Coordinates of C-alpha atoms in Angstrom, one line a residue:
M28 CA -19.3 -10.7 6.1
A29 CA -19.3 -11.3 10.0
G30 CA -16.5 -13.5 11.2
F31 CA -14.4 -13.4 8.0
V32 CA -10.7 -14.2 8.8
T33 CA -8.0 -15.0 6.4
R34 CA -4.4 -15.2 6.3
F35 CA -1.1 -15.0 4.3
A36 CA 1.3 -17.7 5.4
P37 CA 4.8 -17.4 3.6
S38 CA 7.9 -19.6 4.5
P39 CA 11.0 -17.4 5.0
T40 CA 13.1 -19.5 2.6
G41 CA 13.9 -16.7 0.2
F42 CA 12.8 -13.3 -0.7
L43 CA 9.2 -12.7 -1.9
H44 CA 8.4 -12.2 -5.6
R45 CA 5.6 -11.1 -7.7
G46 CA 3.6 -14.3 -7.1
H47 CA 3.8 -13.9 -3.3
A48 CA 2.6 -10.2 -3.7
Y49 CA -0.3 -11.3 -5.8
S50 CA -1.3 -13.9 -3.2
A51 CA -1.0 -11.5 -0.3
L52 CA -2.8 -8.8 -2.1
T53 CA -5.8 -11.2 -3.0
A54 CA -6.1 -12.4 0.6
H55 CA -5.8 -8.8 1.9
A56 CA -8.5 -7.6 -0.7
A57 CA -10.8 -10.4 0.3
A58 CA -10.6 -9.5 4.0
R59 CA -11.2 -5.8 3.2
A60 CA -14.2 -6.5 0.9
A61 CA -15.8 -8.6 3.7
D62 CA -14.9 -6.2 6.4
G63 CA -13.0 -8.9 8.0
R64 CA -9.5 -9.7 9.4
F65 CA -6.3 -10.3 7.8
L66 CA -3.5 -12.3 9.4
L67 CA 0.2 -12.9 8.7
R68 CA 1.7 -16.1 9.8
I69 CA 5.3 -17.2 9.5
E70 CA 5.6 -20.8 8.5
D71 CA 9.1 -21.5 9.5
I72 CA 9.0 -25.1 10.7
D73 CA 11.8 -26.1 8.3
Q74 CA 14.7 -24.5 10.2
T75 CA 17.2 -26.1 7.7
R76 CA 16.0 -23.7 5.1
C77 CA 14.5 -20.7 6.8
R78 CA 16.6 -17.6 7.6
P79 CA 16.0 -14.7 9.8
E80 CA 16.9 -12.3 7.0
F81 CA 14.1 -13.7 4.8
E82 CA 11.7 -13.2 7.7
T83 CA 12.7 -9.6 8.2
A84 CA 12.3 -9.1 4.4
I85 CA 8.7 -10.5 4.5
Y86 CA 7.7 -7.8 6.9
E87 CA 9.5 -5.1 4.9
D88 CA 8.1 -6.1 1.6
L89 CA 4.5 -6.4 2.7
A90 CA 4.6 -3.1 4.5
W91 CA 6.0 -1.6 1.2
L92 CA 3.1 -3.0 -0.6
G93 CA 0.8 -1.1 1.7
L94 CA -0.5 -4.2 3.7
G95 CA -1.3 -4.1 7.4
W96 CA -1.9 -7.2 9.6
E97 CA -2.8 -8.1 13.3
T98 CA 0.0 -8.5 15.8
P99 CA 1.6 -10.5 17.3
V100 CA 2.4 -12.6 14.2
R101 CA 2.4 -16.3 15.0
R102 CA 5.6 -18.0 14.1
Q103 CA 5.4 -21.7 13.8
S104 CA 8.9 -22.3 15.0
D105 CA 7.9 -20.9 18.4
E106 CA 4.7 -23.2 18.8
M107 CA 6.2 -26.6 18.2
A108 CA 4.7 -27.9 21.6
D109 CA 1.2 -27.2 20.1
Y110 CA 2.0 -29.6 17.1
A111 CA 3.7 -32.2 19.2
G112 CA 0.6 -32.4 21.4
A113 CA -1.7 -32.8 18.2
L114 CA 0.7 -35.5 16.9
D115 CA 0.7 -37.3 20.2
G116 CA -3.1 -37.4 20.1
L117 CA -3.1 -39.1 16.6
A118 CA -0.4 -41.4 17.6
A119 CA -2.5 -42.5 20.7
R120 CA -5.3 -43.3 18.4
G121 CA -3.1 -45.5 16.1
L122 CA -3.7 -43.0 13.1
I123 CA -0.1 -42.4 12.4
Y124 CA 2.9 -44.7 12.1
R125 CA 6.8 -44.5 11.9
C126 CA 8.1 -44.9 8.3
F127 CA 11.8 -45.6 8.0
R128 CA 11.8 -45.6 4.2
T129 CA 13.9 -42.9 2.4
R130 CA 12.5 -40.5 0.0
K131 CA 14.4 -42.2 -2.8
E132 CA 12.8 -45.6 -1.9
I133 CA 9.3 -44.2 -1.7
A134 CA 9.8 -42.4 -5.2
E135 CA 10.8 -45.7 -6.6
D136 CA 7.6 -47.3 -5.1
I137 CA 5.5 -44.6 -6.7
G138 CA 7.1 -45.0 -10.0
R139 CA 6.4 -48.7 -10.0
A140 CA 2.7 -48.1 -9.1
P141 CA 0.2 -49.2 -11.9
H142 CA -1.4 -45.8 -12.1
G143 CA 1.7 -43.8 -11.8
A144 CA 2.4 -40.7 -9.5
M145 CA -1.3 -40.2 -8.8
E146 CA -1.3 -43.6 -6.7
M147 CA 0.7 -42.1 -3.8
F148 CA 2.5 -44.0 -1.2
R149 CA 0.5 -46.1 1.2
G150 CA 2.4 -47.9 3.9
A151 CA 1.8 -49.6 7.3
P152 CA 3.6 -49.8 10.7
L153 CA 6.4 -52.3 11.0
P154 CA 6.1 -55.3 13.3
R155 CA 6.8 -54.3 16.7
H156 CA 10.2 -56.1 17.0
D157 CA 11.5 -54.7 13.7
E158 CA 10.5 -51.1 14.7
S159 CA 12.2 -51.5 18.1
H160 CA 15.4 -52.8 16.4
R161 CA 15.5 -49.8 14.0
L162 CA 14.7 -47.3 16.9
A163 CA 17.4 -48.8 18.9
A164 CA 19.9 -48.5 16.1
G165 CA 19.0 -44.8 15.7
E166 CA 17.5 -44.9 12.2
P167 CA 15.7 -41.8 11.1
F168 CA 12.0 -42.0 10.4
A169 CA 9.0 -40.0 9.5
W170 CA 5.6 -40.0 11.1
R171 CA 3.0 -40.6 8.4
L172 CA -0.7 -40.5 8.4
S173 CA -2.3 -43.9 7.9
L174 CA -5.1 -43.4 5.5
A175 CA -6.3 -47.1 6.2
A176 CA -6.7 -46.2 10.0
A177 CA -8.1 -42.8 9.2
E178 CA -10.7 -44.3 6.9
A179 CA -11.6 -47.0 9.7
A180 CA -11.8 -44.2 12.3
L181 CA -14.1 -42.2 10.4
G182 CA -16.3 -45.1 8.9
G183 CA -15.1 -44.2 5.4
F184 CA -14.3 -40.8 3.5
G185 CA -17.7 -40.7 1.8
G186 CA -19.2 -37.9 3.9
L187 CA -16.1 -35.6 3.9
T188 CA -16.2 -32.6 1.7
F189 CA -15.0 -28.9 1.6
V190 CA -16.3 -25.8 0.0
E191 CA -14.4 -24.2 -2.9
E192 CA -15.3 -20.5 -3.6
G193 CA -12.5 -19.9 -5.9
S194 CA -11.4 -22.6 -8.4
G195 CA -9.2 -25.6 -8.4
P196 CA -6.6 -26.0 -11.3
N197 CA -9.1 -27.9 -13.3
G198 CA -12.1 -25.6 -12.5
E199 CA -13.3 -27.3 -9.5
Q200 CA -15.8 -25.3 -7.6
G201 CA -18.5 -25.7 -5.0
V202 CA -18.8 -28.7 -2.7
I203 CA -15.7 -30.9 -3.3
A204 CA -15.6 -34.6 -2.2
V205 CA -12.6 -35.3 -0.2
R206 CA -10.0 -37.6 -2.0
P207 CA -7.3 -38.2 0.5
E208 CA -5.7 -40.8 -1.8
L209 CA -4.3 -38.0 -3.8
G210 CA -1.7 -37.5 -1.1
G211 CA -1.4 -40.9 0.2
D212 CA 0.0 -41.5 3.6
V213 CA 1.5 -38.1 4.0
V214 CA 4.3 -37.0 6.3
L215 CA 3.1 -35.2 9.3
A216 CA 6.6 -34.9 11.0
R217 CA 10.2 -35.6 10.5
K218 CA 13.2 -36.0 12.8
D219 CA 15.1 -33.2 10.8
V220 CA 12.2 -30.8 10.4
G221 CA 9.8 -31.7 13.2
V222 CA 6.2 -31.2 12.4
A223 CA 5.4 -30.9 8.6
Y224 CA 3.3 -28.6 6.6
H225 CA -0.1 -30.2 6.6
L226 CA -0.5 -30.7 10.4
A227 CA 1.0 -27.3 11.3
A228 CA -1.1 -25.3 8.8
T229 CA -4.2 -27.2 9.6
F230 CA -3.8 -26.7 13.4
D231 CA -2.9 -23.1 13.0
D232 CA -5.9 -22.2 10.8
A233 CA -8.2 -23.7 13.5
L234 CA -6.5 -22.0 16.3
Q235 CA -6.5 -18.7 14.7
G236 CA -10.2 -18.8 13.6
V237 CA -9.4 -18.6 10.0
S238 CA -12.8 -18.8 8.3
H239 CA -11.5 -18.5 4.5
V240 CA -8.2 -20.0 3.3
V241 CA -7.3 -17.8 0.3
R242 CA -4.3 -19.3 -1.6
G243 CA -2.8 -20.3 -4.9
Q244 CA -4.2 -23.3 -7.0
D245 CA -0.9 -25.2 -6.4
L246 CA -2.1 -25.9 -2.9
F247 CA -5.7 -27.1 -4.0
E248 CA -4.8 -30.8 -3.6
A249 CA -3.4 -30.1 0.0
S250 CA -7.1 -29.3 0.9
H251 CA -8.1 -32.9 0.7
I252 CA -5.5 -34.0 3.2
Q253 CA -6.1 -31.0 5.4
R254 CA -9.8 -31.6 5.5
L255 CA -9.2 -35.1 6.6
L256 CA -7.0 -33.9 9.4
Q257 CA -9.7 -31.5 10.5
A258 CA -12.2 -34.4 10.8
L259 CA -9.7 -36.4 12.8
L260 CA -8.8 -33.7 15.2
G261 CA -12.3 -32.4 15.6
L262 CA -11.4 -29.0 14.0
P263 CA -13.6 -26.7 12.0
S264 CA -13.4 -26.6 8.2
P265 CA -12.8 -23.2 6.6
V266 CA -14.1 -22.2 3.2
Y267 CA -11.3 -22.4 0.5
R268 CA -10.6 -19.7 -2.2
H269 CA -7.9 -20.9 -4.5
H270 CA -6.7 -18.4 -7.0
P271 CA -4.8 -18.8 -10.3
L272 CA -1.1 -18.7 -10.0
L273 CA 0.7 -15.6 -11.4
T274 CA 2.9 -16.3 -14.4
G275 CA 5.7 -14.4 -16.1
P276 CA 6.2 -13.5 -19.8
D277 CA 7.4 -16.9 -20.5
G278 CA 4.2 -18.5 -19.2
K279 CA 6.0 -20.1 -16.1
R280 CA 4.7 -19.4 -12.7
Y281 CA 7.0 -17.3 -10.5
A282 CA 9.1 -19.4 -8.1
K283 CA 11.9 -19.0 -5.8
R284 CA 13.9 -21.8 -7.3
D285 CA 13.8 -20.1 -10.7
R286 CA 15.2 -16.9 -9.3
A287 CA 12.2 -14.9 -10.1
E288 CA 12.8 -11.1 -9.6
T289 CA 12.2 -10.4 -6.0
L290 CA 10.2 -7.6 -4.5
R291 CA 13.4 -6.1 -3.1
E292 CA 14.8 -6.0 -6.6
I293 CA 11.7 -4.5 -8.0
R294 CA 11.8 -1.8 -5.4
A295 CA 15.5 -1.2 -6.0
R296 CA 14.7 -0.5 -9.8
G297 CA 12.5 2.4 -8.5
V298 CA 9.1 0.8 -9.0
T299 CA 6.5 2.2 -6.7
P300 CA 4.2 -0.1 -4.7
E301 CA 1.2 1.7 -6.5
A302 CA 2.7 0.8 -9.8
L303 CA 3.4 -2.8 -8.8
R304 CA -0.3 -3.2 -7.4
R305 CA -1.7 -1.8 -10.6
E306 CA 0.4 -4.3 -12.6
L307 CA -1.1 -7.1 -10.6
G308 CA -4.7 -5.9 -11.0
F309 CA -5.1 -4.2 -7.6
D310 CA -5.9 -0.4 -8.2

């Protein structure tokens, strides 16, 4: 397929495990089948959790698996000026606002919502005097995307769709109507982290010419907000291919927080990359 470009974009907050290997191999296989390009991107914007040793291990583990990628590799922490420019553009159009609420306060608001967690947080800018007072006091805040302002700017969300060539967690396929309310007024930047995932990933996919986003079904709902950002920023919309999440013998998905066996540990047990690829369904 002419112009096929996809990527694997891990965050160096821990060592890679089988689930990461499955996702990387899936994206790499898709690029090879289409005679396309496979990119590696390091999503290290959260400098409070990312570590250089984890980034080094990403390169080592993927090379051990037999994967190759184009260089130079884009590291998000090196490109913060790009994201700041995109954020400034949204701010100038009144599409984002400063939110001073803590995560705990927002969680409590969501819990009180009549439809539960699916009715995600929606807010609004503070009156100018109150905002100025809080800024002068040095209170922390997050930049949130205003769905109300975005809807007004686009004349509604009714015409927004994205194409799903894989499947969502509930079997969603084909042309998907965008539902930004699933995410609510998402955070696009924080003082402690800088730019947040949705803005950085959306910006990078467009900048790098990604035509197909191949990733796990846990990020399917993120596509709704990212498609909205594409519309607001005048960026192209890639095709999405979400794949099922790899699970262990206990039926639970592999996760760093659950201390899933890492690729480094698998390698130390003497398992060959060929054996692991076969185990994951890649002969």
